[in-house]
Each structure stands twice: as structure tokens, then as C-alpha cells.
Amino acid sequence: MNGDFEAVLLSPQVLDVLPGDGSCSEGEDIEAYLERRVLLYLAGGTNEDRSDRELAMMTLAASCLHMFAQSNWTGPPVSIHMSDLLPPGLCSQTLVEAIHSSLLLDGESVYSLVANPFLLLLAKVILTKCSSKMDSLQLLPWWTLRYINLHQQILEARSPQLLSLAQSSIDKVLKCKSLFSEQRNLAIQFHLECVYINLTYYEYQPAKEHINTAQELSKLNINLTGALGKRTRFQQKFLAQLIVEVKKMQEQPGQTDADATPVPTPQAMLPKDCMLGDDTVLDKINLAEPDQYELPDLSAEEQAVILGICTDFQKNNPVHKLTEEELLAFTSCILSQPKFWAVEVTALCLRARLEREKSRCIERAMMQTQVIVDHFEDKNCPVTERLKVFYCCNAQPRWIVQKQLASLLTDLGCMSSALLMYEKLELWEDAVICYERLGQHGKAEEIVRRELEKKETPSMYCLLGDILREHQYYDRAWELSGQRSARAMRSKALLHLRNKEFQQCVDCFEQSLKINALQIGVWFSLGCAYFTLEGYEGAAKAFQRCVGLEPDNAQAWNNLSTAYIRLRKKNKAFHTLQEALKCNYEHWQIWENFITVSTDIGDFAEAIKAYHRLMDLRENYKDIQILQILVKAVVENLTDSHGEPAGSLEPKLKELLGRVSSRHSNDSEIWRQYALLYGDGHGANPENNEKALQFLSKAHRCEVQAGGWEKEPALFKEVIKRTIDMGNVTISCSTMKSNPTEALQMLSSTRLSLRSLTTKAKQMHTDVATGQIHAELQDGVAALEELITELQELSGKLRDQSQ
């Protein structure tokens, strides 16, 4: 086709198909007309020229997709005259509106300023409505996949219909194994396109499989590694820097690589890579040994594979500074060999998005985005160069890049310039947000009402509802859309949620999800609404769908576990919390839920690990109840959830209690639990008994110092009971001591504690009139005095022995 796609549209065969004899049925919409004309063309002629007709239609569909991509993604701009391609009866003022209506899917509308939407509609009709008449064309499902990719990017949100079509198209192409058996580069391109389709629809596992296959076929070893280098102008020493190392695998003997691959585009035709120009940070890392990490000469497909791995890495990792550095290493690698328009522009856009948060790089990010926006109009780079590996690079539509530029202007405080861009692009939602930030709420309402005067659309009524927070506008949007606007019901539900009208909120969310089930945020909000209504079954289903679409959503996993806990499905809750922690290892609330559930189901080993983690995350973390359960499980050697005896965890629990007691040294209960773990002074091991006595003494001191128990006889009685136990342990330990001096010291210390407690009891709880101690404490004080006498006698004997 040599890039002259317009010539295909105006060819005799196409003119015979589209305008034909100029007739169209009354009331026939444009999609039905195009379908009828294409099917008529395919059914006409003889059996001999049938394959030629099928090929002509597929060529037309491919040309339409290329022209549509040129109009909205790559540039330079192209215009078509629909009056040359359609009968006069269809070329009315409402034609564009009719085309937009035909492209609307699952209640998700098309971007209002999309250029030449007719081309996409024609491709859609040929590739989806008429595909059954073109079964002999093996490449048809692949072109359908490309149509899906472009159609999805112009919709407001993800379409389940397109997902279903994409999955069937991928399956059909994979069945044609002969298609790729001798064309390795074609296979790489196909698998990369599958990666982006799957990532778009949250299908992360299939995406991972396709990217791995593409990398295997490319025979590239791609690794993030460290290399000595300098990053700043004034750096004296070479330090470890993060880079991407790319190595080509050795070809097998007798194996040749003669696959067709695109020829690199001259660098002068590509968008300019803006220099950083900072007085401190270098444009690129200055490596100590650059030859060791020199990049091999990469083909178009190989560069696209690196870009695909980068994108997959971004989608599967949390937003974090380390992730940003790793992604920047990928972009630096790709941009070091500027060869292909689609690869270069995608990498430059990604770098600009990553650099917007860096004070030294934000200016470069803005200039770079401006260069890419301007390059759309540049006629020096022909469309044939821009379309090389375009479909396997996931380049963004023109208006998204312009939106990125406006967002950068907003970050820099240039609100007026950003507003002008948003209004020019008809991105009214972003414009409204800008006005709201400026505090100009009246202006936001004014521009929306002005647009509604021009034309009433569901999306504009939804926006007005967002501004004024009134249900009537969402109801009007719902009515105007023929009850097909997922956005209208979604927004109405959120307003109900804001007003705490939870039942109405749930009903509206359910309606929105019936139209489009690929709304992660809606599933999440629906789950939260069910929680407030105590509808835990509904909440569990909602959060299940949420994590199914977005497996790395830690909060959704955590909420799902909470729903399972309320439903008394604690084993399920345990496993969902494990998934939540994989997504967010730093979230202490998730760890608190995890330790509770682990303890409840009897997975004591996980509970001990979780306690350590909570102490890492929260300096003052303490949960006495969990510690009591763990100590009891170990001391009584209970069976854990895996059928193993909990006694085997004694060393790990001792380590944990050592850490806990060092951080909370004034908590008497922690010392008591620590003593209990060592046998509470009643074990067969003298060393353990002595340790237990130390911990009991510390517990006693902490309890006495804490106060608040002296005035309550019942609490005082408990303290006396624990002190008597300590006294008995002291006696048993002292008798086991071989050194009389140490035993004497032990007895004296405990005797002092007991005497102090006896004195306090007599001071605070003796009746002045009768001189009697409170009845509740009489037995306890008597026992204390007996014990003191016993300790004194033992001490006397030990003194006699030592003399």
C-alpha cells in the first residue's frame, strides 16, 4: 500500500462497495448500510474471484485502521471527504453523531473530538460484522485484534464486549500455527500486541505468558543490573548505578535469522530527545566501563520487546520511587538507540510521566511532551515510518499526550494555560477540576451549561450532576442514553453513597455494572456499600470481582478478608490476607487483621512472623491477648492448623517475647507471659526456673509501680496471690542453688517485696475502729506473713552454712 491509504479508499472496488448506486433504505442507519453493502460485495461475483474480493475487503479494513491511527495517534493529520464515500441520503448533519452512536459500547461513549471515526466504523463492520464471510483469511482475527486496540482507546472506559472479542480473536490466531512457524518477527509482534490487550483488561497472567513468549522468540537476555558510574557532574567516585543490560543469545549452528524486519527511520525524522540541561545531574549515566554494557544493535521487534517488558513491569509493580528508577533504566536503554517512531515516542512519553515528580526534571518533561505534541503536525516524517511496529508499542492517542501536557502545566501552576488546553480538547471533566481547584465553582457550571445549550449529551449532564450534586441531572443523562449510560448510574450511586443512602447506592451500582462489568472502582465502592448494610455475601462477591480485575489491589484483598471474617470463613480470610500482603507489605492495618486471623485459625508460626512485622512497622505495637494465646498454645503444646505441635515454636516465641519485653519493659503482663513460657518456675530445668523467677520479679515490680490497684481490695487480692506464687518459686529455686550467697540474695530480694506488700495492705485496708484488716485480704496477708517467716528461716540456715 506504500502509505497511500486514501488511494485504497478511493479505488474503483471500494467506490463500488460504499456509495454504490447511491441508494439507501429509509431509516437505515450507517452501520447497517455499510454491513449490507460489504456483504453484498462479498456475495457477488464468481467463486473464482471470491478470494480476491475477501482480500480487497481486508485490505480496505487494514487501510482504514492505518488511516484512523494516522488521524489520532501518529500524524501527520489526514482528512477524508465522506461525501465521496457515502450516498447523499446518509450525508446529513447528524452523520458524525450517528457514527459515534454506532461506536458506543457497553454504555461507554467515544471521545468527542476523535478524528475520522468513520474509518474505525468501516473497519469494525468488515472485521466483526462480515468476518463469517471471510473465513479463508488467516490474518483477519489479527487485524480484528488491532481494531479492538484502537477502539478501546477512544472509549471512556473498558468494554466487556471488546474483551470477549479480543479473547476469541487471540484464540483464532494461536490456532494458525503455520502463520508464525517461519516468521519469528511476526510472532513477536503478535505476542506483544496480546500483552497490551491483556494488560488493558486487567488480564495480568496471560499478559505475562505472552511477554515471556515474545522474549524467548527474540532471543534476548534482559536484566536490571548494577554498574559503576557517575550520575552528577561533581561526583568524584564511581558508584553503583541501576541500568538495563541486554545480551543477544548465541544462534544455534546452522540457524539463520532472515526474518523481515522494518528498516530504521533516519534520526532526523524522529521527535527530538530533549536534553536535561541541569547544572548538577548528567543527561545520562557516565559508566566507568561503557564497553562492558554496550547495547547490541537492536531490531524493531527487539526494541518493542524491551518496551513491552517495561510496560508489563510497570503494571505489575506498585507506584514507588524504586519502581520509577527501574522504569527510567528501561527508558534510558530504549532511547539510547533512536530508530523507530512508535518505540521512541512511547518511551519519551513514559519518561516524561516519570520525571514530572522530580524538581530537576519537570522542565524537561514539559518540553519533551510539547515536542511530541508538535511532532504530530510535522510532515517531514511520513506515516509509513510512524506506523512501523506501531501496534506492538501501545503509543498513546494525540489527545492523551496533550492532556499529559496540560496536567504538567497544572503541576507548574499554569492553570490558565492548562484550562485553555482542556477546553480546546473538550476534556470538560478536567476543565471542571481545574475550575474547582481555583475555587471558581460558578465558572465550572457555566461552561457545562454552555455546552449543553449547544448539544445535550449524557456525559455533560453527568458532569453537571457532579458539580451541583443533584440526582435530576443523572436521571436526565440516564434517560437521554436510553438507559445505557454506565457513567450516569455510577455517578448517581456515588452521590447516594455521599448522602449515606446505602440501599439506593447499591441498586445504582448494580445497574451500572450490568451495563459494564469492567469497572474496578465501582466494584470496590459496591463492596463498601454492602458492608454498611451488613450484606457480607454481597460485599464478598464485589471484592472478589475487584481483585479478579486488579490482583494487586491490597485494600480490596483486605476488605474481602473482612467480609469472610464476618461470614465466619476464617480460612478463606487467611488466604486473602496473604494476597493482600503480597501487594502491600507496609500496610500495618492489613498485618493487624492477618495476625488476628492467623491466631484464630491456629497458624501460630504465621502469627509470630506477623507480630515481628508489626513491631517493625509500629514502634509501640503491643497485643497482650495475642501473646497470651501464643504462650498458651506453646506451653500446652496444642496442635496448629497444619496438624503440627505448637511446642516446636518455643524458640521462636522466646525470641519474640525477648524483643517485646525489651521494648515494653514496664508491662507486667508481658513479663508474666515470658515467665510462663519458661515454665512459670515449676519446671524440671533449674535454669528455666531461675529465668522464670527473674521475669516474675520484674512483673511484680512493674505491677507495684503502675499503681491503681491498692485501693481496690479485689485487685489487691490478685496482686497478693501472684506475689505468693513468686515467693514459692523463690523457695524452690533457692533450694536448687549450689552457691549459698546467691540463694541468700534471691531470698532477701523476694522477702523485701513481700514485706513491702504486707505493710501496704495494713496501711490502706485496716479498719480504724476495729483495727482489723479488710475481710477480703485477711487470708492473703496471713499467707504473706507465713511466707515471710519461712523465707527468714531459710535465710538463717543459709547464713549458718556459709559461716
PDB file of C-alpha atoms in Angstrom, residues 517-732:
ATOM      1  CA  ALA A 517     -18.722  -5.112  34.488  1.00  0.00           C
ATOM      2  CA  LEU A 518     -15.129  -3.895  33.941  1.00  0.00           C
ATOM      3  CA  GLN A 519     -15.304  -1.056  36.486  1.00  0.00           C
ATOM      4  CA  ILE A 520     -12.846  -1.747  39.302  1.00  0.00           C
ATOM      5  CA  GLY A 521     -13.720   1.373  41.300  1.00  0.00           C
ATOM      6  CA  VAL A 522     -17.434   0.583  41.125  1.00  0.00           C
ATOM      7  CA  TRP A 523     -16.946  -2.994  42.369  1.00  0.00           C
ATOM      8  CA  PHE A 524     -14.865  -1.619  45.258  1.00  0.00           C
ATOM      9  CA  SER A 525     -17.426   1.043  46.192  1.00  0.00           C
ATOM     10  CA  LEU A 526     -20.245  -1.505  45.901  1.00  0.00           C
ATOM     11  CA  GLY A 527     -18.424  -3.753  48.374  1.00  0.00           C
ATOM     12  CA  CYS A 528     -18.059  -0.849  50.822  1.00  0.00           C
ATOM     13  CA  ALA A 529     -21.767  -0.006  50.481  1.00  0.00           C
ATOM     14  CA  TYR A 530     -22.695  -3.646  51.190  1.00  0.00           C
ATOM     15  CA  PHE A 531     -20.515  -3.512  54.306  1.00  0.00           C
ATOM     16  CA  THR A 532     -22.515  -0.635  55.754  1.00  0.00           C
ATOM     17  CA  LEU A 533     -25.733  -2.583  55.064  1.00  0.00           C
ATOM     18  CA  GLU A 534     -24.132  -5.652  56.712  1.00  0.00           C
ATOM     19  CA  GLY A 535     -24.639  -7.552  53.452  1.00  0.00           C
ATOM     20  CA  TYR A 536     -21.411  -9.510  53.760  1.00  0.00           C
ATOM     21  CA  GLU A 537     -22.232 -12.014  50.986  1.00  0.00           C
ATOM     22  CA  GLY A 538     -22.692  -9.126  48.561  1.00  0.00           C
ATOM     23  CA  ALA A 539     -19.538  -7.436  49.839  1.00  0.00           C
ATOM     24  CA  ALA A 540     -17.522 -10.639  49.351  1.00  0.00           C
ATOM     25  CA  LYS A 541     -18.778 -11.011  45.750  1.00  0.00           C
ATOM     26  CA  ALA A 542     -17.995  -7.365  44.959  1.00  0.00           C
ATOM     27  CA  PHE A 543     -14.451  -7.524  46.343  1.00  0.00           C
ATOM     28  CA  GLN A 544     -13.896 -10.884  44.620  1.00  0.00           C
ATOM     29  CA  ARG A 545     -14.657  -9.233  41.274  1.00  0.00           C
ATOM     30  CA  CYS A 546     -12.454  -6.301  42.236  1.00  0.00           C
ATOM     31  CA  VAL A 547      -9.381  -8.453  42.957  1.00  0.00           C
ATOM     32  CA  GLY A 548     -10.157 -10.572  39.897  1.00  0.00           C
ATOM     33  CA  LEU A 549      -9.785  -7.457  37.743  1.00  0.00           C
ATOM     34  CA  GLU A 550      -6.906  -5.972  39.734  1.00  0.00           C
ATOM     35  CA  PRO A 551      -4.936  -8.671  41.589  1.00  0.00           C
ATOM     36  CA  ASP A 552      -2.532  -6.157  43.159  1.00  0.00           C
ATOM     37  CA  ASN A 553      -5.259  -4.143  44.926  1.00  0.00           C
ATOM     38  CA  ALA A 554      -4.184  -4.669  48.553  1.00  0.00           C
ATOM     39  CA  GLN A 555      -7.126  -2.757  50.036  1.00  0.00           C
ATOM     40  CA  ALA A 556      -9.643  -4.869  48.106  1.00  0.00           C
ATOM     41  CA  TRP A 557      -7.971  -8.087  49.318  1.00  0.00           C
ATOM     42  CA  ASN A 558      -8.075  -6.764  52.886  1.00  0.00           C
ATOM     43  CA  ASN A 559     -11.760  -5.853  52.601  1.00  0.00           C
ATOM     44  CA  LEU A 560     -12.517  -9.261  51.076  1.00  0.00           C
ATOM     45  CA  SER A 561     -10.886 -10.931  54.079  1.00  0.00           C
ATOM     46  CA  THR A 562     -13.001  -8.772  56.420  1.00  0.00           C
ATOM     47  CA  ALA A 563     -16.139  -9.942  54.598  1.00  0.00           C
ATOM     48  CA  TYR A 564     -15.018 -13.563  55.009  1.00  0.00           C
ATOM     49  CA  ILE A 565     -14.359 -12.987  58.727  1.00  0.00           C
ATOM     50  CA  ARG A 566     -17.906 -11.638  59.161  1.00  0.00           C
ATOM     51  CA  LEU A 567     -19.181 -14.701  57.276  1.00  0.00           C
ATOM     52  CA  ARG A 568     -17.098 -16.900  59.630  1.00  0.00           C
ATOM     53  CA  LYS A 569     -14.968 -18.191  56.744  1.00  0.00           C
ATOM     54  CA  LYS A 570     -11.680 -17.612  58.518  1.00  0.00           C
ATOM     55  CA  ASN A 571      -9.533 -19.927  56.373  1.00  0.00           C
ATOM     56  CA  LYS A 572     -10.594 -18.004  53.273  1.00  0.00           C
ATOM     57  CA  ALA A 573      -9.890 -14.761  55.123  1.00  0.00           C
ATOM     58  CA  PHE A 574      -6.386 -16.005  55.963  1.00  0.00           C
ATOM     59  CA  HIS A 575      -5.555 -16.727  52.313  1.00  0.00           C
ATOM     60  CA  THR A 576      -6.985 -13.433  51.064  1.00  0.00           C
ATOM     61  CA  LEU A 577      -4.918 -11.533  53.633  1.00  0.00           C
ATOM     62  CA  GLN A 578      -1.806 -13.331  52.381  1.00  0.00           C
ATOM     63  CA  GLU A 579      -2.614 -11.979  48.908  1.00  0.00           C
ATOM     64  CA  ALA A 580      -3.163  -8.501  50.360  1.00  0.00           C
ATOM     65  CA  LEU A 581       0.264  -8.563  51.989  1.00  0.00           C
ATOM     66  CA  LYS A 582       1.897  -9.583  48.698  1.00  0.00           C
ATOM     67  CA  CYS A 583       0.510  -6.353  47.239  1.00  0.00           C
ATOM     68  CA  ASN A 584       1.314  -4.094  50.186  1.00  0.00           C
ATOM     69  CA  TYR A 585       3.884  -5.322  52.707  1.00  0.00           C
ATOM     70  CA  GLU A 586       3.951  -1.984  54.554  1.00  0.00           C
ATOM     71  CA  HIS A 587       0.259  -1.669  55.482  1.00  0.00           C
ATOM     72  CA  TRP A 588       0.057  -2.195  59.264  1.00  0.00           C
ATOM     73  CA  GLN A 589      -3.756  -2.464  59.324  1.00  0.00           C
ATOM     74  CA  ILE A 590      -3.576  -5.464  56.979  1.00  0.00           C
ATOM     75  CA  TRP A 591      -0.935  -7.039  59.247  1.00  0.00           C
ATOM     76  CA  GLU A 592      -3.212  -6.497  62.278  1.00  0.00           C
ATOM     77  CA  ASN A 593      -6.033  -8.323  60.513  1.00  0.00           C
ATOM     78  CA  PHE A 594      -3.612 -11.036  59.438  1.00  0.00           C
ATOM     79  CA  ILE A 595      -2.255 -11.677  62.953  1.00  0.00           C
ATOM     80  CA  THR A 596      -5.802 -11.890  64.350  1.00  0.00           C
ATOM     81  CA  VAL A 597      -6.958 -14.366  61.695  1.00  0.00           C
ATOM     82  CA  SER A 598      -3.710 -16.400  61.936  1.00  0.00           C
ATOM     83  CA  THR A 599      -4.228 -16.761  65.682  1.00  0.00           C
ATOM     84  CA  ASP A 600      -7.924 -17.605  65.267  1.00  0.00           C
ATOM     85  CA  ILE A 601      -7.277 -20.450  62.792  1.00  0.00           C
ATOM     86  CA  GLY A 602      -4.277 -21.712  64.767  1.00  0.00           C
ATOM     87  CA  ASP A 603      -1.456 -20.837  62.356  1.00  0.00           C
ATOM     88  CA  PHE A 604       0.819 -19.815  65.212  1.00  0.00           C
ATOM     89  CA  ALA A 605       4.028 -19.661  63.138  1.00  0.00           C
ATOM     90  CA  GLU A 606       2.479 -17.029  60.834  1.00  0.00           C
ATOM     91  CA  ALA A 607       1.168 -15.136  63.863  1.00  0.00           C
ATOM     92  CA  ILE A 608       4.705 -14.923  65.315  1.00  0.00           C
ATOM     93  CA  LYS A 609       6.066 -13.638  61.972  1.00  0.00           C
ATOM     94  CA  ALA A 610       3.219 -11.111  61.766  1.00  0.00           C
ATOM     95  CA  TYR A 611       3.943  -9.864  65.323  1.00  0.00           C
ATOM     96  CA  HIS A 612       7.581  -9.225  64.339  1.00  0.00           C
ATOM     97  CA  ARG A 613       6.443  -7.371  61.217  1.00  0.00           C
ATOM     98  CA  LEU A 614       4.023  -5.191  63.190  1.00  0.00           C
ATOM     99  CA  MET A 615       6.841  -4.285  65.570  1.00  0.00           C
ATOM    100  CA  ASP A 616       8.910  -3.257  62.521  1.00  0.00           C
ATOM    101  CA  LEU A 617       6.090  -1.070  61.238  1.00  0.00           C
ATOM    102  CA  ARG A 618       4.830   0.389  64.537  1.00  0.00           C
ATOM    103  CA  GLU A 619       7.235   1.303  67.297  1.00  0.00           C
ATOM    104  CA  ASN A 620       4.725   0.956  70.155  1.00  0.00           C
ATOM    105  CA  TYR A 621       2.841  -2.069  68.855  1.00  0.00           C
ATOM    106  CA  LYS A 622       1.622  -4.391  71.621  1.00  0.00           C
ATOM    107  CA  ASP A 623      -1.153  -7.001  71.736  1.00  0.00           C
ATOM    108  CA  ILE A 624      -1.260  -8.836  75.085  1.00  0.00           C
ATOM    109  CA  GLN A 625      -4.177 -11.054  74.043  1.00  0.00           C
ATOM    110  CA  ILE A 626      -2.293 -12.446  71.031  1.00  0.00           C
ATOM    111  CA  LEU A 627       0.769 -13.108  73.212  1.00  0.00           C
ATOM    112  CA  GLN A 628      -1.359 -14.926  75.804  1.00  0.00           C
ATOM    113  CA  ILE A 629      -2.849 -17.193  73.119  1.00  0.00           C
ATOM    114  CA  LEU A 630       0.572 -17.938  71.606  1.00  0.00           C
ATOM    115  CA  VAL A 631       2.137 -18.722  75.000  1.00  0.00           C
ATOM    116  CA  LYS A 632      -0.786 -20.978  75.932  1.00  0.00           C
ATOM    117  CA  ALA A 633      -0.525 -22.827  72.592  1.00  0.00           C
ATOM    118  CA  VAL A 634       3.210 -23.453  73.067  1.00  0.00           C
ATOM    119  CA  VAL A 635       3.089 -24.287  76.779  1.00  0.00           C
ATOM    120  CA  GLU A 636       0.156 -26.713  76.347  1.00  0.00           C
ATOM    121  CA  ASN A 637       1.646 -27.995  73.056  1.00  0.00           C
ATOM    122  CA  LEU A 638      -1.632 -27.520  71.153  1.00  0.00           C
ATOM    123  CA  THR A 639      -1.958 -28.715  67.561  1.00  0.00           C
ATOM    124  CA  ASP A 640      -1.730 -25.915  64.962  1.00  0.00           C
ATOM    125  CA  SER A 641      -3.715 -25.533  61.716  1.00  0.00           C
ATOM    126  CA  HIS A 642      -1.228 -27.779  59.871  1.00  0.00           C
ATOM    127  CA  GLY A 643      -1.557 -30.595  62.429  1.00  0.00           C
ATOM    128  CA  GLU A 644       1.880 -29.840  63.911  1.00  0.00           C
ATOM    129  CA  PRO A 645       2.548 -29.493  67.680  1.00  0.00           C
ATOM    130  CA  ALA A 646       2.891 -25.831  68.694  1.00  0.00           C
ATOM    131  CA  GLY A 647       5.624 -26.750  71.206  1.00  0.00           C
ATOM    132  CA  SER A 648       8.148 -26.739  68.349  1.00  0.00           C
ATOM    133  CA  LEU A 649       7.695 -22.947  68.125  1.00  0.00           C
ATOM    134  CA  GLU A 650       9.061 -22.381  71.649  1.00  0.00           C
ATOM    135  CA  PRO A 651      12.470 -20.958  70.498  1.00  0.00           C
ATOM    136  CA  LYS A 652      10.767 -18.538  68.063  1.00  0.00           C
ATOM    137  CA  LEU A 653       8.270 -17.415  70.685  1.00  0.00           C
ATOM    138  CA  LYS A 654      11.069 -16.858  73.217  1.00  0.00           C
ATOM    139  CA  GLU A 655      12.846 -14.702  70.636  1.00  0.00           C
ATOM    140  CA  LEU A 656       9.632 -12.712  70.069  1.00  0.00           C
ATOM    141  CA  LEU A 657       8.973 -12.193  73.787  1.00  0.00           C
ATOM    142  CA  GLY A 658      12.579 -11.119  74.270  1.00  0.00           C
ATOM    143  CA  ARG A 659      12.032  -8.432  71.659  1.00  0.00           C
ATOM    144  CA  VAL A 660       8.631  -7.413  73.049  1.00  0.00           C
ATOM    145  CA  SER A 661       9.860  -7.230  76.661  1.00  0.00           C
ATOM    146  CA  SER A 662      12.858  -5.088  75.693  1.00  0.00           C
ATOM    147  CA  ARG A 663      10.518  -2.575  74.023  1.00  0.00           C
ATOM    148  CA  HIS A 664       7.774  -2.680  76.729  1.00  0.00           C
ATOM    149  CA  SER A 665       9.872  -3.317  79.837  1.00  0.00           C
ATOM    150  CA  ASN A 666       7.288  -1.736  82.175  1.00  0.00           C
ATOM    151  CA  ASP A 667       4.378  -4.053  81.256  1.00  0.00           C
ATOM    152  CA  SER A 668       3.853  -6.644  83.996  1.00  0.00           C
ATOM    153  CA  GLU A 669       1.678  -8.984  81.869  1.00  0.00           C
ATOM    154  CA  ILE A 670       4.395  -9.346  79.214  1.00  0.00           C
ATOM    155  CA  TRP A 671       6.890 -10.417  81.921  1.00  0.00           C
ATOM    156  CA  ARG A 672       4.339 -12.874  83.324  1.00  0.00           C
ATOM    157  CA  GLN A 673       3.819 -14.435  79.893  1.00  0.00           C
ATOM    158  CA  TYR A 674       7.588 -14.606  79.446  1.00  0.00           C
ATOM    159  CA  ALA A 675       7.834 -16.421  82.816  1.00  0.00           C
ATOM    160  CA  LEU A 676       5.020 -18.783  81.814  1.00  0.00           C
ATOM    161  CA  LEU A 677       6.932 -19.690  78.653  1.00  0.00           C
ATOM    162  CA  TYR A 678       9.852 -20.748  80.892  1.00  0.00           C
ATOM    163  CA  GLY A 679       7.580 -22.992  82.986  1.00  0.00           C
ATOM    164  CA  ASP A 680       6.450 -20.337  85.481  1.00  0.00           C
ATOM    165  CA  GLY A 681       9.156 -21.579  87.863  1.00  0.00           C
ATOM    166  CA  HIS A 682       7.651 -25.064  88.207  1.00  0.00           C
ATOM    167  CA  GLY A 683       9.614 -26.891  85.530  1.00  0.00           C
ATOM    168  CA  ALA A 684      12.248 -29.617  85.783  1.00  0.00           C
ATOM    169  CA  ASN A 685      15.024 -27.397  84.404  1.00  0.00           C
ATOM    170  CA  PRO A 686      16.622 -25.256  87.188  1.00  0.00           C
ATOM    171  CA  GLU A 687      17.947 -22.693  84.671  1.00  0.00           C
ATOM    172  CA  ASN A 688      14.477 -22.189  83.227  1.00  0.00           C
ATOM    173  CA  ASN A 689      13.005 -21.871  86.721  1.00  0.00           C
ATOM    174  CA  GLU A 690      15.563 -19.221  87.605  1.00  0.00           C
ATOM    175  CA  LYS A 691      14.781 -17.314  84.411  1.00  0.00           C
ATOM    176  CA  ALA A 692      11.073 -17.537  85.210  1.00  0.00           C
ATOM    177  CA  LEU A 693      11.747 -16.137  88.690  1.00  0.00           C
ATOM    178  CA  GLN A 694      13.619 -13.170  87.179  1.00  0.00           C
ATOM    179  CA  PHE A 695      10.649 -12.442  84.925  1.00  0.00           C
ATOM    180  CA  LEU A 696       8.145 -12.849  87.787  1.00  0.00           C
ATOM    181  CA  SER A 697      10.181 -10.405  89.896  1.00  0.00           C
ATOM    182  CA  LYS A 698      10.177  -7.887  87.043  1.00  0.00           C
ATOM    183  CA  ALA A 699       6.426  -8.395  86.607  1.00  0.00           C
ATOM    184  CA  HIS A 700       5.910  -7.736  90.342  1.00  0.00           C
ATOM    185  CA  ARG A 701       7.992  -4.546  90.258  1.00  0.00           C
ATOM    186  CA  CYS A 702       6.121  -3.233  87.185  1.00  0.00           C
ATOM    187  CA  GLU A 703       2.754  -4.025  88.776  1.00  0.00           C
ATOM    188  CA  VAL A 704       3.601  -2.334  92.069  1.00  0.00           C
ATOM    189  CA  GLN A 705       4.988   0.753  90.316  1.00  0.00           C
ATOM    190  CA  ALA A 706       1.986   1.059  87.995  1.00  0.00           C
ATOM    191  CA  GLY A 707      -0.397   1.697  90.884  1.00  0.00           C
ATOM    192  CA  GLY A 708      -4.186   1.990  90.725  1.00  0.00           C
ATOM    193  CA  TRP A 709      -4.778  -1.411  92.348  1.00  0.00           C
ATOM    194  CA  GLU A 710      -4.028  -0.530  96.001  1.00  0.00           C
ATOM    195  CA  LYS A 711      -7.433   0.981  96.797  1.00  0.00           C
ATOM    196  CA  GLU A 712      -9.495  -1.897  95.401  1.00  0.00           C
ATOM    197  CA  PRO A 713      -9.473  -4.957  97.725  1.00  0.00           C
ATOM    198  CA  ALA A 714     -10.297  -7.330  94.844  1.00  0.00           C
ATOM    199  CA  LEU A 715      -7.332  -6.106  92.766  1.00  0.00           C
ATOM    200  CA  PHE A 716      -5.106  -6.064  95.855  1.00  0.00           C
ATOM    201  CA  LYS A 717      -6.043  -9.695  96.496  1.00  0.00           C
ATOM    202  CA  GLU A 718      -4.948 -10.668  92.957  1.00  0.00           C
ATOM    203  CA  VAL A 719      -1.572  -8.954  93.461  1.00  0.00           C
ATOM    204  CA  ILE A 720      -1.097 -10.789  96.777  1.00  0.00           C
ATOM    205  CA  LYS A 721      -1.903 -14.122  95.084  1.00  0.00           C
ATOM    206  CA  ARG A 722       0.699 -13.528  92.343  1.00  0.00           C
ATOM    207  CA  THR A 723       3.273 -12.392  94.923  1.00  0.00           C
ATOM    208  CA  ILE A 724       2.751 -15.578  96.984  1.00  0.00           C
ATOM    209  CA  ASP A 725       3.368 -17.628  93.803  1.00  0.00           C
ATOM    210  CA  MET A 726       6.593 -15.679  93.274  1.00  0.00           C
ATOM    211  CA  GLY A 727       7.607 -16.401  96.897  1.00  0.00           C
ATOM    212  CA  ASN A 728       7.047 -20.139  96.424  1.00  0.00           C
ATOM    213  CA  VAL A 729       9.095 -20.145  93.216  1.00  0.00           C
ATOM    214  CA  THR A 730      11.870 -18.310  95.096  1.00  0.00           C
ATOM    215  CA  ILE A 731      11.947 -21.008  97.778  1.00  0.00           C
ATOM    216  CA  SER A 732      12.135 -23.837  95.207  1.00  0.00           C
TER     217      SER A 732
END
